[in-house]
Short mmCIF file of N, CA, C and O in Angstrom, two decimals:
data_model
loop_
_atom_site.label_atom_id
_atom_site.label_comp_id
_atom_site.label_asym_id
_atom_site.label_seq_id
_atom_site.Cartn_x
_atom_site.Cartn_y
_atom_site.Cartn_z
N UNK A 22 -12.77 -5.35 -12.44
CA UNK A 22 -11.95 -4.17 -12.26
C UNK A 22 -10.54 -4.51 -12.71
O UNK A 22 -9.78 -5.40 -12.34
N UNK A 23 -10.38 -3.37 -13.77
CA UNK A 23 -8.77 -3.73 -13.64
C UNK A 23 -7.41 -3.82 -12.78
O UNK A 23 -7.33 -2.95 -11.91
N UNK A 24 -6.60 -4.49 -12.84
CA UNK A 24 -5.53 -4.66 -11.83
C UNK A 24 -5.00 -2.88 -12.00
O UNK A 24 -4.82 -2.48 -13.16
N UNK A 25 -4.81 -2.08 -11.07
CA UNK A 25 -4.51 -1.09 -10.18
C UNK A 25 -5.70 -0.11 -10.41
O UNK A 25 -5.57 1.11 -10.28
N UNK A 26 -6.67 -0.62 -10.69
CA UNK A 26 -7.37 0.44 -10.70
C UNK A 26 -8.12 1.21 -9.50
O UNK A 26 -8.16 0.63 -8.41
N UNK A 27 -8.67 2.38 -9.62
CA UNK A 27 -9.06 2.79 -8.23
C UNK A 27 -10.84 2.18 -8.02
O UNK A 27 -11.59 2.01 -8.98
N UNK A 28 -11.05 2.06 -7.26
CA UNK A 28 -12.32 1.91 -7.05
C UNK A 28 -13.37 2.92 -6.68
O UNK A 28 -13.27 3.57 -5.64
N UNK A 29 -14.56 3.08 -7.64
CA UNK A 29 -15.45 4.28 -7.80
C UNK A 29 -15.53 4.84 -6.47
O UNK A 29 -16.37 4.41 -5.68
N UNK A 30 -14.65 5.85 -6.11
CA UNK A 30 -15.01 7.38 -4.67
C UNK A 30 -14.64 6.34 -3.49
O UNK A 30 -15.36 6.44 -2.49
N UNK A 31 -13.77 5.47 -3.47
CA UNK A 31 -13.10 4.86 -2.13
C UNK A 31 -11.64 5.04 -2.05
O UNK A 31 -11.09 4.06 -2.56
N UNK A 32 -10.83 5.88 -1.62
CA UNK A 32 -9.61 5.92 -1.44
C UNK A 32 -9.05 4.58 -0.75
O UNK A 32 -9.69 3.73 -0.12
N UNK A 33 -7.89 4.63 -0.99
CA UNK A 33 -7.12 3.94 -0.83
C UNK A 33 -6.59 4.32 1.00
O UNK A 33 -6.38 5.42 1.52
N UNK A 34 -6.51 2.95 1.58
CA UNK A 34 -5.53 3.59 3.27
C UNK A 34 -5.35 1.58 3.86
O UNK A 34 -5.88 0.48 3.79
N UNK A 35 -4.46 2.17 4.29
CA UNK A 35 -3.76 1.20 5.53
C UNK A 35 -4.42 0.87 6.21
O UNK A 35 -4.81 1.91 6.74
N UNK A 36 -5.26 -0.50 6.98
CA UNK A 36 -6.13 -1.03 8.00
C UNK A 36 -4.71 -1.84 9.02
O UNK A 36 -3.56 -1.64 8.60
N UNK A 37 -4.86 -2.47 9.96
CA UNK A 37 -4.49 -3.48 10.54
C UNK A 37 -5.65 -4.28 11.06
O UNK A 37 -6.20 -3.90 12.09
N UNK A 38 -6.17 -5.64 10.29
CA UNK A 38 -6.89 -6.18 10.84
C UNK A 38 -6.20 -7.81 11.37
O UNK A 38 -5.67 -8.61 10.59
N UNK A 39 -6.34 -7.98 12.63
CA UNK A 39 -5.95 -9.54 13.48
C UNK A 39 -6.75 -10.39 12.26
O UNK A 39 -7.11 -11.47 12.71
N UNK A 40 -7.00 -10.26 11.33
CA UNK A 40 -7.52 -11.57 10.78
C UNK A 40 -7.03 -11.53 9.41
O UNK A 40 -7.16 -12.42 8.57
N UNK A 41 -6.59 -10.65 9.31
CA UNK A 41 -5.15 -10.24 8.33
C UNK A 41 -3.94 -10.47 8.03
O UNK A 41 -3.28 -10.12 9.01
N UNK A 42 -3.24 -10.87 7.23
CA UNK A 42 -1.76 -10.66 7.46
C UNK A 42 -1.56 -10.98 9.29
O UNK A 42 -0.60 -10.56 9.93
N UNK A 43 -2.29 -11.50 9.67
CA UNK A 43 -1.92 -11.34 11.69
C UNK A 43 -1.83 -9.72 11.98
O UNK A 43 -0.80 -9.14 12.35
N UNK A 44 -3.02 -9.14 11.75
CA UNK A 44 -2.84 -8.10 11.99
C UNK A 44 -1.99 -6.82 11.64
O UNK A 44 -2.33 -5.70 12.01
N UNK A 45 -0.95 -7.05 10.96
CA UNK A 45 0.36 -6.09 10.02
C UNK A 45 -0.44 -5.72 9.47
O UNK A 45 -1.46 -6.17 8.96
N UNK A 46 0.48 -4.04 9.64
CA UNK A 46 -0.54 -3.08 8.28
C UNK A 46 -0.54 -3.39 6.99
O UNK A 46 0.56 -3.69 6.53
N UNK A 47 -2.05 -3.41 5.79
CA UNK A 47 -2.09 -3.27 4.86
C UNK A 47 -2.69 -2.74 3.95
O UNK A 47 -3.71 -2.18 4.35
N UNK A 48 -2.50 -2.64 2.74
CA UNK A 48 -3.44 -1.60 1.78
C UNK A 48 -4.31 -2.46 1.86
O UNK A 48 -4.27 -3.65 1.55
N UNK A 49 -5.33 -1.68 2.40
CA UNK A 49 -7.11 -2.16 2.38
C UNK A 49 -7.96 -2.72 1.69
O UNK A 49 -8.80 -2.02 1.12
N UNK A 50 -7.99 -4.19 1.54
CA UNK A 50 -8.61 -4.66 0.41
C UNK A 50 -7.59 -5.51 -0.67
O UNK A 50 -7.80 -5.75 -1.85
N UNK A 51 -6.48 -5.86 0.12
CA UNK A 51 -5.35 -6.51 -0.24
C UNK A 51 -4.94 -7.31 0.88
O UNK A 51 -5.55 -7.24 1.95
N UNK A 52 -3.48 -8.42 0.67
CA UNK A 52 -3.01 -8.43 1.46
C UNK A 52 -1.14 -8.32 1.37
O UNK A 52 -0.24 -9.11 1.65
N UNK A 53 -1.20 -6.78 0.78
CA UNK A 53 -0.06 -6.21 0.41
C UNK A 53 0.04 -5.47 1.93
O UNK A 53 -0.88 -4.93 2.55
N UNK A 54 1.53 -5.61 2.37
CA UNK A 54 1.98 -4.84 3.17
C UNK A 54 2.50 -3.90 3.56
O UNK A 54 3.71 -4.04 3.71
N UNK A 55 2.08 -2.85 3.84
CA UNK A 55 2.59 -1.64 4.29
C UNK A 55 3.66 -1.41 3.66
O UNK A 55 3.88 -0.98 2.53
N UNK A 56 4.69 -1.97 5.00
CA UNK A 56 6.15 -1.97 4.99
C UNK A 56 6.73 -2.97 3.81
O UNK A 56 7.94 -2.86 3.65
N UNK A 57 6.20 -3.74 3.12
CA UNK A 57 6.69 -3.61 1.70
C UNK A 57 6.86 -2.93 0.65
O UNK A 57 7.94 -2.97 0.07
N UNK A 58 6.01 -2.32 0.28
CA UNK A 58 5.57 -0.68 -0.26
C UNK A 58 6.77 0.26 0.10
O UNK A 58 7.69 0.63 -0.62
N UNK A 59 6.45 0.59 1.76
CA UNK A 59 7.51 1.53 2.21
C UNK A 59 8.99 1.13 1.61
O UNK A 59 9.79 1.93 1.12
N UNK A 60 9.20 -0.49 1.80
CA UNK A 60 10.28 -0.45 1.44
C UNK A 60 11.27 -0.16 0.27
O UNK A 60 12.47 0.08 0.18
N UNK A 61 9.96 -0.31 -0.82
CA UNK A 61 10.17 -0.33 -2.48
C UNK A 61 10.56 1.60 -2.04
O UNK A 61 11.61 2.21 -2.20
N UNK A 62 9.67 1.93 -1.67
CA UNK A 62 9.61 3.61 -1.78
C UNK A 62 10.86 4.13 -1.09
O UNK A 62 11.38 5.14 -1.58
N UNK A 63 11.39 3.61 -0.06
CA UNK A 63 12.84 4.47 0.29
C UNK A 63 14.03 3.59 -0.29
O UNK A 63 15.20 3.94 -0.08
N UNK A 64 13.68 2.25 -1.15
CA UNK A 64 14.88 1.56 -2.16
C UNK A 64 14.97 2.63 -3.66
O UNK A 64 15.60 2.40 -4.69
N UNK A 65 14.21 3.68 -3.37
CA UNK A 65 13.78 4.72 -5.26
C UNK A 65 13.51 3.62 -5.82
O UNK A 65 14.28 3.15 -6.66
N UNK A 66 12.22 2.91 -5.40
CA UNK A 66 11.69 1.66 -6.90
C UNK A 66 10.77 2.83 -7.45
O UNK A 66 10.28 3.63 -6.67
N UNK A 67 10.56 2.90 -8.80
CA UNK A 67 9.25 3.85 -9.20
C UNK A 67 7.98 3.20 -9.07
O UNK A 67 7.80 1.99 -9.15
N UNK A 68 6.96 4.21 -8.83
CA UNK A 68 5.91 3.57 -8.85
C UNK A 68 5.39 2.76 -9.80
O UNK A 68 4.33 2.19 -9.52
N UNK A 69 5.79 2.61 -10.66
CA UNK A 69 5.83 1.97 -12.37
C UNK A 69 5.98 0.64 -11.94
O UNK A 69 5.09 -0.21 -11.99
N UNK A 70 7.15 0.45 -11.50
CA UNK A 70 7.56 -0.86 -10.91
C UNK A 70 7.30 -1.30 -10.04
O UNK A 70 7.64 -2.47 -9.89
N UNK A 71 6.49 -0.57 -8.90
CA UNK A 71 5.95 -1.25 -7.64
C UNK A 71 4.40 -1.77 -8.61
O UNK A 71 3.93 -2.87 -8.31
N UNK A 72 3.88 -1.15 -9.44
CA UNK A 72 2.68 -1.54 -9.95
C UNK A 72 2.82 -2.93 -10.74
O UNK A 72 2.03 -3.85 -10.93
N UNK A 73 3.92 -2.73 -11.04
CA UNK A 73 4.15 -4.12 -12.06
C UNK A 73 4.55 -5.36 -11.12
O UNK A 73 4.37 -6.50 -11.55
N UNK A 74 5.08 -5.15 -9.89
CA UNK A 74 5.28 -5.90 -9.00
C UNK A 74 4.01 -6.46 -8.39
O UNK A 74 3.79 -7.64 -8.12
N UNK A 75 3.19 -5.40 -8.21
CA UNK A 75 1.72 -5.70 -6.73
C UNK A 75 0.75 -5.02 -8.19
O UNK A 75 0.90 -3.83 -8.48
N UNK A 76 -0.04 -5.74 -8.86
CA UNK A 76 -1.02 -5.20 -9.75
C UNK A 76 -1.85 -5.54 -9.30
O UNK A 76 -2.73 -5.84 -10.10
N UNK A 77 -2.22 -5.78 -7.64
CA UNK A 77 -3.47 -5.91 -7.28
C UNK A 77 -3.62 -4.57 -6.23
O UNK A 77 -4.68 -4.34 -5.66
N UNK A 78 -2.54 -3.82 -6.09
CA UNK A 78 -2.42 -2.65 -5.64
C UNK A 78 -3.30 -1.12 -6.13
O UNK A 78 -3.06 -0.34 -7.05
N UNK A 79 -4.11 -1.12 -5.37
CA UNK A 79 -5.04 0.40 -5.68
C UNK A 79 -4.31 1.38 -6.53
O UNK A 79 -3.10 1.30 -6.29
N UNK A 80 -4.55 2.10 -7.26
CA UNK A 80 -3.66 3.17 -8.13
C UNK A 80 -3.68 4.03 -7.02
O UNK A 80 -2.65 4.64 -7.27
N UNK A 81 -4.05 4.47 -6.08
CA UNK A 81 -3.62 5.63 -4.86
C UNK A 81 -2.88 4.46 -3.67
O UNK A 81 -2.58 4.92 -2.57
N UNK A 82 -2.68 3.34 -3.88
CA UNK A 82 -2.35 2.34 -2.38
C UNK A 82 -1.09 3.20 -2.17
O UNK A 82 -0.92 3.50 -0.98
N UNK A 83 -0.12 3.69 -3.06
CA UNK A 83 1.21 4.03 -2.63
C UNK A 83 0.90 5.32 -1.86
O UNK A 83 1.40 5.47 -0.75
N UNK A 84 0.27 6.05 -2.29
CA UNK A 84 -0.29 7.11 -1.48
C UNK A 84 -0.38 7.15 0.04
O UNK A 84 -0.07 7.76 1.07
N UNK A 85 -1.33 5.54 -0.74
CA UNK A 85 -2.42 6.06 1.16
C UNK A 85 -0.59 5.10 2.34
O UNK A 85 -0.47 5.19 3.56
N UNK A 86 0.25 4.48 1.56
CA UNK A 86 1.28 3.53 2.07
C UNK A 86 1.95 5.25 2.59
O UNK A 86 1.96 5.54 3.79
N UNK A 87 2.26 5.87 1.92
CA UNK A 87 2.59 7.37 1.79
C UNK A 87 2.18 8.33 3.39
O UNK A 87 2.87 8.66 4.35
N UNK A 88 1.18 8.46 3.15
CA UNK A 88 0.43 9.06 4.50
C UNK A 88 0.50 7.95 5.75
O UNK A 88 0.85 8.45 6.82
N UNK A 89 0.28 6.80 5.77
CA UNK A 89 0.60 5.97 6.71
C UNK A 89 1.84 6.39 7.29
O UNK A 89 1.95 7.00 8.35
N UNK A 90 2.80 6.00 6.51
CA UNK A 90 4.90 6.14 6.88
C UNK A 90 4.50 7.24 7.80
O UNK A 90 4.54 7.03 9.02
N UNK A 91 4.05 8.58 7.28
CA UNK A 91 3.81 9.82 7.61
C UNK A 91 3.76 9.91 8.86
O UNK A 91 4.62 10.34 9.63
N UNK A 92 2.16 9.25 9.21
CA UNK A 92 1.76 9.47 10.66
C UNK A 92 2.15 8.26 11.45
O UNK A 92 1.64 8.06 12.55
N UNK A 93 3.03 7.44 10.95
CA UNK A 93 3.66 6.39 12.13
C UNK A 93 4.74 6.98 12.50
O UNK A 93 5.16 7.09 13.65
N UNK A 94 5.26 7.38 11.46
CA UNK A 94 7.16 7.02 11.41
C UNK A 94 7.48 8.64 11.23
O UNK A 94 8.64 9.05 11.16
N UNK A 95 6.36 9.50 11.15
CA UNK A 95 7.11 10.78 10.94
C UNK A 95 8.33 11.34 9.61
O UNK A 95 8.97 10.56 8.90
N UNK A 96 8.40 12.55 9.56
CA UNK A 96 9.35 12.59 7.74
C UNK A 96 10.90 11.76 8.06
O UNK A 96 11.44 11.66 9.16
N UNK A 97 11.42 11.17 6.65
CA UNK A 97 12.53 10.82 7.28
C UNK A 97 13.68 11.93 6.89
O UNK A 97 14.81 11.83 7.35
#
């Protein structure tokens, strides 16, 4: 599979697993963090550049990083 590509009918989302990162949220199937993502996204990095940064990042991970912020942290 290519680096950001999506994987055939599995979206992309945020897990926290204890055997993970110690449990910190991450894009699923990575061990990219949440709140790294988030952070690129309220610094205005483009997604262009978060891809070129994390190319092991799902082409929807910013998304599903997206809807996560959402239902933790509410709009800012």
């Amino acid at each position: 599979m290519e680096a950001g590509e999506m994987r055939a009918g599995i979206a992309a989302e945020v897990i926290s697993d204890p055997t993970v990162m110690s449990g910190d949220p991450v894009v699923k199937g990575t061990r990219i963090l949440a709140e790294t993502i988030l952070g690129y996204l309220r610094a205005g990095v483009s997604p262009q550049a978060i891809f070129e940064d994390y190319p092991s990042l799902p082409v929807d991970g910013i998304d599903a990083v997206a809807r996560w912020a959402e239902k933790t942290y509410g709009a800012d």
